[in-house]
Structure formats: C-alpha cells, structure tokens
XYZ file of C-alpha atoms in Angstrom:
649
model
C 109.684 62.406 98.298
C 108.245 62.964 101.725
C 104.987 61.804 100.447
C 105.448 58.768 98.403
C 104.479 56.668 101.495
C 100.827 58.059 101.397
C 99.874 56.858 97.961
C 99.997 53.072 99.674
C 97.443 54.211 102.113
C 95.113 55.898 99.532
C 95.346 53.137 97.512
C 94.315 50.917 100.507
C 91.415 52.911 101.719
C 90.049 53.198 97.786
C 89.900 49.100 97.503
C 88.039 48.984 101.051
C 85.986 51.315 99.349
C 85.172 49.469 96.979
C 83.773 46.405 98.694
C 81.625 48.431 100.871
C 77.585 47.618 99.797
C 77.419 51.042 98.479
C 80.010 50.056 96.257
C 79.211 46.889 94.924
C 75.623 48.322 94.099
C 76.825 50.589 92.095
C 78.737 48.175 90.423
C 75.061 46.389 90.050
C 72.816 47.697 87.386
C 68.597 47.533 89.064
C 65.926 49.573 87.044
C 62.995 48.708 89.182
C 60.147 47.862 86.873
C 56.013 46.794 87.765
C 55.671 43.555 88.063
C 53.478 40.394 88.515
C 53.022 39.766 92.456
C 50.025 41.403 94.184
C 50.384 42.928 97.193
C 47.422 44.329 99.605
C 47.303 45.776 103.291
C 45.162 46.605 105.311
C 45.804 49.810 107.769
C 44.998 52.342 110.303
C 46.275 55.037 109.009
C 43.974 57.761 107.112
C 44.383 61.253 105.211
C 42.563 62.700 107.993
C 40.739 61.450 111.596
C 40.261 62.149 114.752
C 39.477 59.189 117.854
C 37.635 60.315 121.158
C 36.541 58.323 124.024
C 32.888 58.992 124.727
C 31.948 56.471 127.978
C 28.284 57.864 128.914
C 26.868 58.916 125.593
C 23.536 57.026 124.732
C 24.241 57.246 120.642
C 27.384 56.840 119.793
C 28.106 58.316 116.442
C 30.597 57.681 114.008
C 31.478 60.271 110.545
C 33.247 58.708 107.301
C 34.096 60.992 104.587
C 34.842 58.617 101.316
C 35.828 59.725 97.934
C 35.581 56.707 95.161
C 37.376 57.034 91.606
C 34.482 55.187 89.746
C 30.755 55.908 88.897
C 30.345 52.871 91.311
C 32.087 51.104 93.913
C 31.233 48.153 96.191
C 32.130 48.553 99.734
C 32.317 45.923 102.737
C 31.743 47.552 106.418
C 31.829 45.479 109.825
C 30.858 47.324 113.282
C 32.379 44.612 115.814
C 32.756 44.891 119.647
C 34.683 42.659 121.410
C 33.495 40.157 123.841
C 34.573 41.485 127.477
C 32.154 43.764 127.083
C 29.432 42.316 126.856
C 25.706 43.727 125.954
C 25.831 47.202 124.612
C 22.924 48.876 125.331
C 23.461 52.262 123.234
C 23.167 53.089 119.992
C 25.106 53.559 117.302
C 25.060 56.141 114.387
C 27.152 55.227 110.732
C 27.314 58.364 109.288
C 28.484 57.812 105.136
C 29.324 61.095 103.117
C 30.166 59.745 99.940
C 31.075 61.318 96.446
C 29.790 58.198 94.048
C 27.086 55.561 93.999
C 28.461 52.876 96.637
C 27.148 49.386 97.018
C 27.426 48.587 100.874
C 27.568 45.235 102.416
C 26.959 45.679 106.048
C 28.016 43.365 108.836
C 27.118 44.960 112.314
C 26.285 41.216 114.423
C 24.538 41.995 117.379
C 24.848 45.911 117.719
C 22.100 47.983 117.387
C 22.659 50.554 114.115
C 21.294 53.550 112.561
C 22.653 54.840 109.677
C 22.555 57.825 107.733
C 24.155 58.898 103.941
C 23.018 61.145 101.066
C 20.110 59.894 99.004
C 20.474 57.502 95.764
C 24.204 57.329 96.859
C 24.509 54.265 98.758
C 22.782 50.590 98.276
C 23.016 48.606 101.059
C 22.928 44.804 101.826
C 21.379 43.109 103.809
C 18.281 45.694 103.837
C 16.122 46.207 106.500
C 18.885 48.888 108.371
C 16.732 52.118 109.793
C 18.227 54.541 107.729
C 17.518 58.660 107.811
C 18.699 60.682 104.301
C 21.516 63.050 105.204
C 20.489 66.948 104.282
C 22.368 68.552 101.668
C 25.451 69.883 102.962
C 28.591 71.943 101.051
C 31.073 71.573 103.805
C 32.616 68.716 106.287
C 31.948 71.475 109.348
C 28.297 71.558 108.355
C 28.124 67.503 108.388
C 29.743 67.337 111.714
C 27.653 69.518 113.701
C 24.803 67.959 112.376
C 26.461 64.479 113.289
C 27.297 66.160 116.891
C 23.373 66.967 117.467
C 22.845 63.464 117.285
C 24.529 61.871 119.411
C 28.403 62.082 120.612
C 31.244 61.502 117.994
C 33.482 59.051 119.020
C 35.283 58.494 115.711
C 35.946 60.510 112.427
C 38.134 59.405 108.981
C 38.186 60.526 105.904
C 39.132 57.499 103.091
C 40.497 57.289 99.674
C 38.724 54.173 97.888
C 38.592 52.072 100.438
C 37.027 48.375 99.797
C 36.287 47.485 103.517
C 36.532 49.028 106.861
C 36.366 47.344 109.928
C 35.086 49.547 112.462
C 35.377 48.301 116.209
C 33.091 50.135 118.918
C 35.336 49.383 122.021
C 36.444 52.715 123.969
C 40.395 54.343 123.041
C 41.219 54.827 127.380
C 44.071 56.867 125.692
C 41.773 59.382 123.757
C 40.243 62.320 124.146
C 36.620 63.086 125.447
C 36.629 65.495 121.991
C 36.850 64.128 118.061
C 38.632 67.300 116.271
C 40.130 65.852 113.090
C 43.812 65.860 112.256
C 45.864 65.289 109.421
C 47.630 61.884 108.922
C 45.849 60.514 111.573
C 46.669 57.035 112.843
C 43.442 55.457 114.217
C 44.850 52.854 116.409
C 42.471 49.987 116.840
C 39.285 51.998 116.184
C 39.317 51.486 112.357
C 41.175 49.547 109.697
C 40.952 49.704 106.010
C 41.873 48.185 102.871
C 42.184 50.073 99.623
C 40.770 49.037 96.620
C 43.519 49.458 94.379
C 46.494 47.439 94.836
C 50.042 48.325 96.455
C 52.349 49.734 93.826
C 54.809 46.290 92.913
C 58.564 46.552 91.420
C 61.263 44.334 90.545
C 64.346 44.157 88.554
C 67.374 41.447 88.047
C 70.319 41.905 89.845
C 73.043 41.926 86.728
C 76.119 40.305 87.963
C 75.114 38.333 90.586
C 74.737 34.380 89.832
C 72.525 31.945 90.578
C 68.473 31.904 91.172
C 67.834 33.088 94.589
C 64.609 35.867 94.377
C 64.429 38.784 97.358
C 60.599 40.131 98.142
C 61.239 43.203 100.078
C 58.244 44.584 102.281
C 59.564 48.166 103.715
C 56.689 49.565 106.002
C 57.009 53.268 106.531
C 56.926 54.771 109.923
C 53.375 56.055 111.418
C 53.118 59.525 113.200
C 52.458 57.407 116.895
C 55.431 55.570 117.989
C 53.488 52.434 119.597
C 54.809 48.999 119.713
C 52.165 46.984 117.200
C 52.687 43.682 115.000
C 52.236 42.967 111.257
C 50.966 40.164 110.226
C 53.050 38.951 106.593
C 51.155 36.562 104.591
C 52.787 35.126 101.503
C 51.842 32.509 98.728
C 54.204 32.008 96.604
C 53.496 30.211 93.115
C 55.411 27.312 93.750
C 53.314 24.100 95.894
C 56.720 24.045 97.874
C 57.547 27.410 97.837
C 61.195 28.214 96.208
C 64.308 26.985 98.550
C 66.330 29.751 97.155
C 63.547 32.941 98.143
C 64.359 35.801 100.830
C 61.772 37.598 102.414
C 63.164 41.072 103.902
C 60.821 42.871 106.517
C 62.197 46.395 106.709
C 59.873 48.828 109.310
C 60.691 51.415 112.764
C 61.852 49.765 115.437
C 59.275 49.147 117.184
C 57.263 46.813 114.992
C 57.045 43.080 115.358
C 56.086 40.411 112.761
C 53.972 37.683 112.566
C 54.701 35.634 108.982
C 51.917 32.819 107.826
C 53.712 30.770 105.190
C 53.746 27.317 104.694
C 57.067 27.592 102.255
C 60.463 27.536 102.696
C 62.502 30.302 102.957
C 65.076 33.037 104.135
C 63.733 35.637 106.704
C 65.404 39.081 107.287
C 63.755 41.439 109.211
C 64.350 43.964 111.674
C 62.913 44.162 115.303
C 61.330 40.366 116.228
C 59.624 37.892 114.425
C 57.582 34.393 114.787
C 55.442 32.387 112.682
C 51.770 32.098 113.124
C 52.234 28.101 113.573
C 54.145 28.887 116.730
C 52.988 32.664 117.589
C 54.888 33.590 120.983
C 58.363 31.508 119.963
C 59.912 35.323 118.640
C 63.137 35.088 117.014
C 65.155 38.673 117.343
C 65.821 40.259 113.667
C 68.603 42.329 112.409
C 69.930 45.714 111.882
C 68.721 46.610 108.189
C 69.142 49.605 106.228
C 66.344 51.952 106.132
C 66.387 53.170 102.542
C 65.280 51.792 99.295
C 68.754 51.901 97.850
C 70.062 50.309 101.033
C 67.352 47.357 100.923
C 68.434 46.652 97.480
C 72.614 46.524 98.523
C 71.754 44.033 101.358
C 68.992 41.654 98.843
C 72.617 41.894 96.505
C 74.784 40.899 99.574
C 72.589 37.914 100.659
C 73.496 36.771 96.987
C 69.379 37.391 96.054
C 70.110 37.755 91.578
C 66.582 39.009 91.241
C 64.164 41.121 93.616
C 60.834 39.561 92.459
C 58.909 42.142 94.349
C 59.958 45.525 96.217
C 57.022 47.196 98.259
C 57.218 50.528 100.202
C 53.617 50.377 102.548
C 51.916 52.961 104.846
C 52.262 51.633 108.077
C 49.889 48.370 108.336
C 48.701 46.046 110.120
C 48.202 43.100 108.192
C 49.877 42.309 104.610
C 49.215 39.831 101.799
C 51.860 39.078 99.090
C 50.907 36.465 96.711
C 52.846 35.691 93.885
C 51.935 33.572 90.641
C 55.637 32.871 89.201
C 57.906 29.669 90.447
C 61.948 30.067 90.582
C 63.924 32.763 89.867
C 62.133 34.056 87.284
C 61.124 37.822 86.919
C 57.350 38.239 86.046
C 57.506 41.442 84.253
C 54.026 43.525 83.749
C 54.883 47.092 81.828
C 51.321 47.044 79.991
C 48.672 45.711 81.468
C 47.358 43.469 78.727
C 43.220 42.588 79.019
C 42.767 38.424 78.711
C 39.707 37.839 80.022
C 36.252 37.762 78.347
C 33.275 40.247 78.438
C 31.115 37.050 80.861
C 34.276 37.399 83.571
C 34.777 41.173 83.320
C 30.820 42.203 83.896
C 30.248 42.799 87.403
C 26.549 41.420 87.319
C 26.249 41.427 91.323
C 26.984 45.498 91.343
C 24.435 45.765 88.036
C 21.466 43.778 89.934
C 22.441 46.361 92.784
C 21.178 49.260 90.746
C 17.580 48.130 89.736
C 15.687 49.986 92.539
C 12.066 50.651 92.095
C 10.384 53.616 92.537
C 7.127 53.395 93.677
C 4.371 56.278 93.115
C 1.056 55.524 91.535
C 3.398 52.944 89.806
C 6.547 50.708 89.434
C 9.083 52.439 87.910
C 13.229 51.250 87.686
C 15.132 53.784 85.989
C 18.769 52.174 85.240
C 21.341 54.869 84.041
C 23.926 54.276 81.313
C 26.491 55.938 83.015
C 26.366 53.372 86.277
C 26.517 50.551 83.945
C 29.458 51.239 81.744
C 31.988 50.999 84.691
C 30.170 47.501 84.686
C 31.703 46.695 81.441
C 27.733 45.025 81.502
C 26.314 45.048 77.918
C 22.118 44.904 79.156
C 20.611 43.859 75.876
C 17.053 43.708 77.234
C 15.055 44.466 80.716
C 12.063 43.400 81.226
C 9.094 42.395 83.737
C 8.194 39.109 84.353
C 5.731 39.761 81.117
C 8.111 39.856 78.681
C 5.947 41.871 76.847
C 6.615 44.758 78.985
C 10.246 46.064 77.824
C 12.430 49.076 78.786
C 12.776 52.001 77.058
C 15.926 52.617 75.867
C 16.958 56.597 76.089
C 19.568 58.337 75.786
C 21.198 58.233 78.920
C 19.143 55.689 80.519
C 16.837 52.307 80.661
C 13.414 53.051 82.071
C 11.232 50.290 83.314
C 7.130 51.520 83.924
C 3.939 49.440 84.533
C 0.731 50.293 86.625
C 0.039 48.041 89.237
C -2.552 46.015 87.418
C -0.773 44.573 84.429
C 2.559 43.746 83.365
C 2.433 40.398 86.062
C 2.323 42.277 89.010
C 1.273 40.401 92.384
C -0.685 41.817 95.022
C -0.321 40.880 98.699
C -2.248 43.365 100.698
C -0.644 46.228 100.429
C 2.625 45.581 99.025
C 2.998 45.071 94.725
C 5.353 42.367 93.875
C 7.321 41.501 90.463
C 10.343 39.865 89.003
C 12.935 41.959 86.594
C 14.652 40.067 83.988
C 18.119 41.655 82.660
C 19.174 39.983 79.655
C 23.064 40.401 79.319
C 25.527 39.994 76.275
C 28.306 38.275 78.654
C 25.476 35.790 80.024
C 23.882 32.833 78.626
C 21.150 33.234 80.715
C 18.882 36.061 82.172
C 19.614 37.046 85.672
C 16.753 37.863 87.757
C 15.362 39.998 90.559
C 12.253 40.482 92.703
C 11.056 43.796 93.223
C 8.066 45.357 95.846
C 6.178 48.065 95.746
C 3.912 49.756 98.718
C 0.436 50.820 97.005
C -0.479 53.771 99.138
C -3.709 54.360 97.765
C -4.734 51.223 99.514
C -3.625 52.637 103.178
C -5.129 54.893 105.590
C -3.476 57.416 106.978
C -4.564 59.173 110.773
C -3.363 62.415 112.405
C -4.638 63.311 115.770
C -3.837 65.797 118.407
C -3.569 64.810 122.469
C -3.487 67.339 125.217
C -2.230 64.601 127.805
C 0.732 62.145 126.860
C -1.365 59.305 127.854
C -3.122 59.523 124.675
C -7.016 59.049 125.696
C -8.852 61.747 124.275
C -7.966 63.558 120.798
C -8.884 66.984 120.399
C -8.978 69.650 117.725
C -8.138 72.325 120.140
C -5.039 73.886 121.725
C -4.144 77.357 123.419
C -1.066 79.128 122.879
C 1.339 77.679 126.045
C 0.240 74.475 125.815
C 1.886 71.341 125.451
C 0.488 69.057 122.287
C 0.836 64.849 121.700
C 0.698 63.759 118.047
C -0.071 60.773 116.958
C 0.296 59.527 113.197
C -1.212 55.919 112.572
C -1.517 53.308 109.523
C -3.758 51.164 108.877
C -3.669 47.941 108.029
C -0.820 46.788 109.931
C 1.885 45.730 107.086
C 4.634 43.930 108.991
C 7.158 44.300 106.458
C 6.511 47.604 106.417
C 8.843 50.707 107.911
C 7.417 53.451 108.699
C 9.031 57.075 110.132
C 7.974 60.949 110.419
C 9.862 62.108 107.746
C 9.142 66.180 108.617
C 6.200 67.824 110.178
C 5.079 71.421 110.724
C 2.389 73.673 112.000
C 1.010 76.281 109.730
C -0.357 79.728 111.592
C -1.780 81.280 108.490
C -0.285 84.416 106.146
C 0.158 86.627 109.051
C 2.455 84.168 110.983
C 5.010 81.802 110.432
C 5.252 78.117 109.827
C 6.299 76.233 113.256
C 9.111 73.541 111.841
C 8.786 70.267 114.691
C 10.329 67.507 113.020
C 12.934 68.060 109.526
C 14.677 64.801 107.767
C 12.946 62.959 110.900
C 14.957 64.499 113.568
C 12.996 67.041 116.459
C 13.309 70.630 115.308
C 14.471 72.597 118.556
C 14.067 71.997 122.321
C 10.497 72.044 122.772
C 10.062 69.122 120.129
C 10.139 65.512 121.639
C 10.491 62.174 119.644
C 8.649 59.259 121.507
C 8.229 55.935 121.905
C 5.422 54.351 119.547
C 2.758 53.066 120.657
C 2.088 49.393 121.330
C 0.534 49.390 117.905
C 3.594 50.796 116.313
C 1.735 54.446 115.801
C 4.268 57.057 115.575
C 4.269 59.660 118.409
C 5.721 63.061 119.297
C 4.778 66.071 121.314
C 5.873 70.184 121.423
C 5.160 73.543 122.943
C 3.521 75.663 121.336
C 4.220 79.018 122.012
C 2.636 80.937 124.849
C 2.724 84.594 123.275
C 2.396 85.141 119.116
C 1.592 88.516 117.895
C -0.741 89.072 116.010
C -2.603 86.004 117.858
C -3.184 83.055 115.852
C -7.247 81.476 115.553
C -6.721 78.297 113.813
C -3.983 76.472 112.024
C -2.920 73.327 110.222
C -0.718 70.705 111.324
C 0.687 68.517 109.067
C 3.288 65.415 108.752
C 4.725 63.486 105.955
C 4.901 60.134 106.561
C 8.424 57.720 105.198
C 7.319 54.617 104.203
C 9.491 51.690 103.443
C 9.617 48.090 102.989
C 12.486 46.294 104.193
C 13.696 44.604 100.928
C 13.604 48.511 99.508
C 16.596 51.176 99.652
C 13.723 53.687 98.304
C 11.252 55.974 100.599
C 7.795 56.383 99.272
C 6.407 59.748 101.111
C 2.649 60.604 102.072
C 1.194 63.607 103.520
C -1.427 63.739 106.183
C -2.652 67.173 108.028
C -5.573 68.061 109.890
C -7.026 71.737 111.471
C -6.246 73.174 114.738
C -8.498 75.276 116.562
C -5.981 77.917 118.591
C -7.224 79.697 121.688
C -5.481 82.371 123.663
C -4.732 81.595 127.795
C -7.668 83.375 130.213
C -10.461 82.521 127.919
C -13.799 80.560 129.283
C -12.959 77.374 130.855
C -8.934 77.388 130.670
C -6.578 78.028 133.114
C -4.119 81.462 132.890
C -0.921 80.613 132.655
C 2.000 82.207 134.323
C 2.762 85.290 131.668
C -0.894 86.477 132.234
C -1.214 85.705 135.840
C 1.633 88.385 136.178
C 0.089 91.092 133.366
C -3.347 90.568 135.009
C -1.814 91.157 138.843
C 0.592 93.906 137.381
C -2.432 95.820 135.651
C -4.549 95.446 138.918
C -1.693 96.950 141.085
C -1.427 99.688 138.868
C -5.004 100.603 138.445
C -5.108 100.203 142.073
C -2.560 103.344 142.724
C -4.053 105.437 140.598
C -7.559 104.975 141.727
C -5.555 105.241 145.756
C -3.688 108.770 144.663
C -6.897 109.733 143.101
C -9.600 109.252 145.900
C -6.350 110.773 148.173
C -6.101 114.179 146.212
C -10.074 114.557 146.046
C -10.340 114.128 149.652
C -7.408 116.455 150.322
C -9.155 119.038 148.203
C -12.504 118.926 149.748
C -12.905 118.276 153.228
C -13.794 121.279 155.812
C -11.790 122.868 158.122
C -10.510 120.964 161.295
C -12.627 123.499 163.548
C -15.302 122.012 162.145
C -15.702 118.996 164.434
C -19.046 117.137 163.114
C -17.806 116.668 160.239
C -14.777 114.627 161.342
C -17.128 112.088 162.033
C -18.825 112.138 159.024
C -15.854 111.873 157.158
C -14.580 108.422 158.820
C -16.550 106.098 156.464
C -15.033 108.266 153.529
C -11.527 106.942 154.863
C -13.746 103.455 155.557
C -14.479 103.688 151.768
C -10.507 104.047 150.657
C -9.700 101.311 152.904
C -12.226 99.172 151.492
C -10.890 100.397 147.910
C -7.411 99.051 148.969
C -8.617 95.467 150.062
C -10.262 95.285 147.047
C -6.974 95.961 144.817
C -5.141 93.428 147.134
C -7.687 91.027 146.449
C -7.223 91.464 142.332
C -3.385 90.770 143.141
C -3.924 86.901 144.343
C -7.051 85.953 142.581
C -7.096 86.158 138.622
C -10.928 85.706 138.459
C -11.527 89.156 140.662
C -10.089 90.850 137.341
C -13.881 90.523 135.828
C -15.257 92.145 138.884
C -13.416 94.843 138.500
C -14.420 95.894 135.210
C-alpha cells in the first residue's frame, strides 16, 4: 500500500513522454522516398588534396587526379586571380591525369598557362593552349615528382566526376611551403567543384499531420577544418509566387552562416545566422536545431510541415541550388526514372563534333570510335568530306575518314590543308558541320645547326669533348598559325657508346641541358655540355631532334625528325685549348717524369764520381751538377706551361 502513490507519478512522466518530438514522430509514419527537386553544390572538399603556399616560385604548378564514370565527359575549368594582385608575372602549370576521354572548356582570362595531360585523353576549347603530353606513368608518386621538376606545387586534388572546377591562383598565408596530400582534404578557397551527378533527393508525407505546408531540409555535414565560412542557398520553387505555406530548414556546424537568394515567400529555420542576398549584411540569428536526420524530420512535423518535399544531407559546401518543379503541397514522387525525351534532345552533338580530330601524316585521316559515341546516344548515319563522294568507312569498332591532300575538296593555303566534315545524324534534320586543318610537312623545311658561342654567328660541324654546344632548329616558311616545340632530342656516339638524352617529352634532360629563348625569328634554341672525358673516345656522332608541330585550331601533334653529323675532337689537339682535366694529367705526368729522371741522374752521379782526394776533378764535375740543375728548371717549366709537354718528348 506504501506504493500506490507512485503509479500517479509514472503515469505522469509516461504522458510527458509522449508529447516529447521523439514521441510524436514515432507516432508519424515517413518512408523517405527519391523524389522530383534537383539539388546541386558546389564544394571544397575532395577525396584527397593537399594546399601549399609557394611565394617565389617562377612556375607555379598545379596536379588534378580525375576519375570519370563515362567513355566521355565534358568538363568546365576557370584559373582566376583576384584583382589586388595585380599582374602575375609567373607561370602556371595545369597538370590533368585523367582516366576517360574529357572534353575541356578552359577559362584562364589573363594568366599565362601551360598545360599538360595524357595523350588522346583530353579535348580542349578554346585551342591554341601550349600543351606538353604527360609520359606514361603507373603511379600518383611518379606523376608528382615529375610535376615537382617543373616547377613548385602549390595545389593537389584528386576528383570524382567533377563538371567544373574553379581554380583560384591567390596564395593560402595559412599553408604550408610543402603540398603532401591528405585524405578528406578541405581546400579552402584554392579550389571548388561541382559534381556531375546530382545530390541524392528524398521526401515522404507526414501521415497525420493536416494541412499543405511542404519542409525542404538542407543538412550540410561538418568539414574536417573548423573555419567560420557562408553558404550561399538558392531556391526556385515551381510556383511564380513561391508557396505561402513552404519551410526551408538550414541544418549545418555551428559555425556556418547563410546567405538565401529567393524571391518567394517563405518560412526560414536555420541554425547559426542568416540574411538574404537582397540585403546581405542585415543577419538575422537562427535557432538551436537538431543535428540528426531523424531529429530534422521531428522538428519539419512540429512546425506543422505535412510533407517534406525534399530532404538533402551535403558535404560541406559552399554554394547550393535547390530548384523544384512542383507547386503546393504536393509530393513529386520519382522511384523509376522514366525516359520522355526524344533521340534529337538526348544526343549530345556538341561532345560528338568534339571527337572528330584529324590526324595528319602524308594525309587527312579522322578516325571516330563507336565506343565514344554510344555514351552520345548519337546515331551518325553518314560522315563525310565536303565531297560527298568521299564517305567513311564503317568498321567494326570505328568510323574512319581518309583522303590525300589533293582530292576529296581539300584547300590549300601555304602550308596548312583545309576541309569541312559533314556528320549526318538520325536525331538531326540537318547535317552538322566542322572545319578541319592539316599541316603538309612535305612542303616545309626543316634546319639543324650547331653553335659553339650562344650568340649564334657561326655554325659549325665540330665540337670537342668539354665543350659547351648551341642548337638551333628552324622552319621555314614562317606559318603564323603554326606551333612549333622540341619534342625530344639526342646525341648518338656510335655502337661503342651511349646515346646522350638532352631534351625528352620537350623538357631538358639533366643539368647540363638548357631550354632558351627563341630567336627573334621564332627558331627554337637550346644548348648542353658535352662531356669532357668518354672512354673509349668518341670521333663523330649524330645529333638529332624531333620537331612538334601544331596548328592552333588542332588538339593533334604532327612529329618530324631532323639530324645532322658531328665531328668530335678530344681537348689538347692542334688549335684548341686544354681544358682543366688535362692541364692537371699533363702537369702531373711532367712532375713525375721529372723525379724519376732527378733520382736517376742523382744515383748515376753517386755511383761514379772519383774520390774527394782527387781535387781536379771537383771542378770538372760542377757543370755535371750545372746539368741537373738545368734538368730541374726544365721540369718546373713543364709544370706551368702545357705547350713545353711537346718539347719534352
């Protein structure tokens, strides 16, 4: 009987309970289910990065590692530096390690850039970029150090998909002077990216609750770096007014802001502060929300919300899009994506176009693979020249396009072989169209000549071993649209030696190799050391360089080979001046002879002069010591003059 007044209490404490949020959502059936409303972001955050502040380095270089889900993707890039700083004098290096063919759209305004990615992998727009063909590499360590011989590495990410990247140049003050990529790596304002797939999108229908009021819930997940930062929340809804009876929850750390742009009407609910882009530093402080999905859901139900149109968990961003294409309190449901569109709307024909790159050898040749175009959804039913008559033929696994440079309506302009290819496509009514170039090399001359001074005056066929050499590679005519760059050179010593390596995939091959400046005429120059001591001791030689050609509506290289023979002397012959290593063997040898000859003269002297009674002989034995004296001059003489080395013989 003692305890009969507790069961009040229980009873109590069960029906508070019971009204808790935890409570009533349990009383409140939600099966979150995809639905309509499309949701991108764009963020800093990346698999794997690495940021370094590099203040003094004259080529700034930049590594991203992307990996692409389709035969073909399109990708948008912009290099921007902001205005404070004004001219930017260095370089800067795009390095692109990609897994698929990639169509890029560059956007650098301003800023001087190189870049460099595997070949046939990436198409880029506008051409015209000075490009250099990555070597073949197995590993991410291998690409790096090659990246850090190039210049200093200021950045590093590795993407998943991404459809643009905006990369800005201006230095992290909080970084470090080393880029050694870590995992989940927030890059701050160096780099932000958008996927190209969209953010995953659920809803459901509160059951129970009444009315039409619709919740969008936007919970952004915490990022490794605790910074204070603001998200910019851009929604469209589908109504012209916007929905009176909508709720937009913001749910992210603490220390993010918000910054909505929307023009409708609406209840906000965030945590930490918010404004509105109309009125940007008027913030209004938020509220204390849960930080769970289950939570989120309990407070939509408590702010009387009877469906959640859209529920979104996001890496932490920086800028978000919702856009939605219902209007009320209606749930758009999407369990099967259903296709409604036509073949014309589905075929990508600006990616397709992308692919027809000519190669250009003794003739045009466009080799379109089956396998690019079926990602396309592009039916090609013909391809063509500008003379129809000249068709594709249709292989297995490819379209291949081939005419000499006299027929098929090719143009000639100098050097350069112009045409027009017409792709004929099942989802167009009409043909879509493309002009293509060609360089005819047969029609150039090519020139490879050897300086021994780097004013470049006098060419030569000649060089000793020691020496330094300036090259000079020239073509002629002058094509201004033309690109031109030392794709590799080397210097062959014959069967008994081996092949000197100066330039590979156009970069200088060791320390003695030096890229210059072309000449006013736009020759292309270099010089190197050749080696002062080679055993056995080369005669002659061939140097050789292979030329890059390129025009700058062209993604594709065209390569020519041009070599010429080097007479090779050793250092001390007739007319050239010893250099240091033989100065020393020459002056060593002398010494050395020198003391023997000394002891030698010594011990036969020792051995056969008379007795000191004997004084006449004393006197005549003076010049013999004259003689040895004389002897020793002459050795001292052989020591500082390398010409007395003949007289001694």
């Amino acid at each position: 009987m003692d305890c009969n007044p507790l069961y009040p209490v229980m009873a109590l404490l069960l029906a508070i309970c019971s009204l808790s949020p935890t409570g009533l959502a349990e009383t409140v059936h939600c099966d979150l289910q995809p639905v309509d409303p499309q949701v991108t972001y764009t963020t800093s955050q990346v698999p794997k990065g690495c940021v370094a502040q590099v203040p003094n380095a004259t080529v700034e270089v930049h590594v991203l590692f992307l990996e692409f889900p389709r035969e073909i993707s399109s990708l948008e890039l912009t290099v921007q530096m902001s205005k404070q700083n004004g001219t930017r004098s260095r370089e800067v290096l795009l390095v692109l390690s990609v897994d698929k063919t990639v169509f890029l759209r560059l956007q650098h305004p301003g800023i001087p850039v190189h870049l460099a990615f595997s070949p046939n992998r990436v198409f880029q727009e506008p051409p015209g970029v000075n490009t250099t063909q990555l070597p073949a590499f197995t590993t991410q360590s291998q690409l790096l150090n090659w990246a850090g011989t190039k210049g200093a590495i200021a950045s590093v990410a590795e993407l998943n998909d991404p459809k643009s990247i905006l990369l800005h140049l201006d230095q992290a003050p909080r970084s470090p002077s080393s880029c050694s990529p870590q995992p989940n790596m927030d890059m701050g304002h160096t780099l932000e990216w958008r996927p190209h797939a969209e953010a995953s999108v659920r809803g459901c229908r509160l059951n129970g609750v009444p009315g039409h009021k619709e919740a969008h819930i936007l919970r952004v997940l915490p990022g490794l770096e605790a910074r204070p930062r603001t998200v910019t929340v851009k929604v469209e809804l589908g109504c012209p007014s916007g929905n009176p009876d909508s709720l937009l929850i913001l749910q992210g750390p603490p220390y993010v802001s918000w910054l909505i742009d929307a023009i409708h009407s609406m209840q906000i609910w965030t945590t930490g502060n918010y404004s509105f882009k109309i009125f940007p530093k008027n913030y209004v402080s938020g509220f204390r929300l849960p930080d769970t999905p289950q939570g989120l859901l309990e407070e939509a139900r408590r702010l009387n919300a009877s469906v959640v149109a859209s529920f979104v968990e996001l890496p932490l961003a920086s800028a978000i899009s919702l856009r939605t294409s219902g209007c009320g309190g209606g749930l758009q449901t999407s369990p099967m994506p259903v296709q409604t569109t036509t073949p014309k709307e589905i075929c990508n024909e600006e990616l397709l176009m992308s692919l027809i790159q000519p190669k250009c050898f003794n003739d045009m040749t466009l080799v379109l693979k089956k396998n690019l175009i079926s990602p396309l959804r592009c039916t090609v039913m013909s391809l063509t020249f500008r003379d129809a008559t000249c068709q594709a033929e249709d292989r297995d696994d490819q379209f291949v396009l081939r005419s000499a440079y006299s027929s098929c309506g090719m143009e000639m302009s100098g050097s350069v072989v112009s045409n027009e290819v017409v792709v004929n496509l099942l989802s167009s009514p009409s043909p879509q169209r493309k002009k293509v170039q060609c360089i005819n090399v047969e029609s150039l001359s090519f020139l490879l000549e050897l300086y021994l001074t780097p004013q470049f005056l006098q060419a030569s066929n000649t060089i000793e071993l020691g020496q330094q050499g300036f090259v000079q590679v020239s073509v002629s005519p002058s094509i201004p649209e033309l690109m031109l760059k030392l794709d590799s050179c080397q210097l062959d010593l014959g069967p008994e030696a081996d092949t000197v390596e100066l330039i590979q995939s156009q970069a200088a091959k060791g320390s003695c190799v030096s890229l210059l400046s072309p000449s006013p005429h736009g020759d292309m120059r270099f010089s190197f050391l050749l080696r002062g001591y080679m055993v056995p001791t080369p005669k002659a030689g061939t140097l050789s360089c292979t030329v890059a050609l390129r025009l700058r509506t062209s993604f594709t290289d065209v390569h020519r080979t041009v070599s010429m023979s080097l007479n090779i002397v050793s250092p001390g012959m007739t007319g050239k001046t010893l250099v240091l290593p033989a100065v020393l063997g020459i002056t060593f040898g002398a010494f050395l002879i020198g003391a023997l000859l000394t002891a030698a003269l010594w011990g036969i002297y020792s051995h056969t002069r008379p007795p000191r009674k004997r004084e006449p002989v004393v006197a005549v034995a003076a010049p013999a010591s004259s003689e040895s004296s004389s002897t020793n001059h002459s050795i001292g003489s052989t020591q500082s003059t390398p010409c007395s080395t003949s007289s001694m013989a």
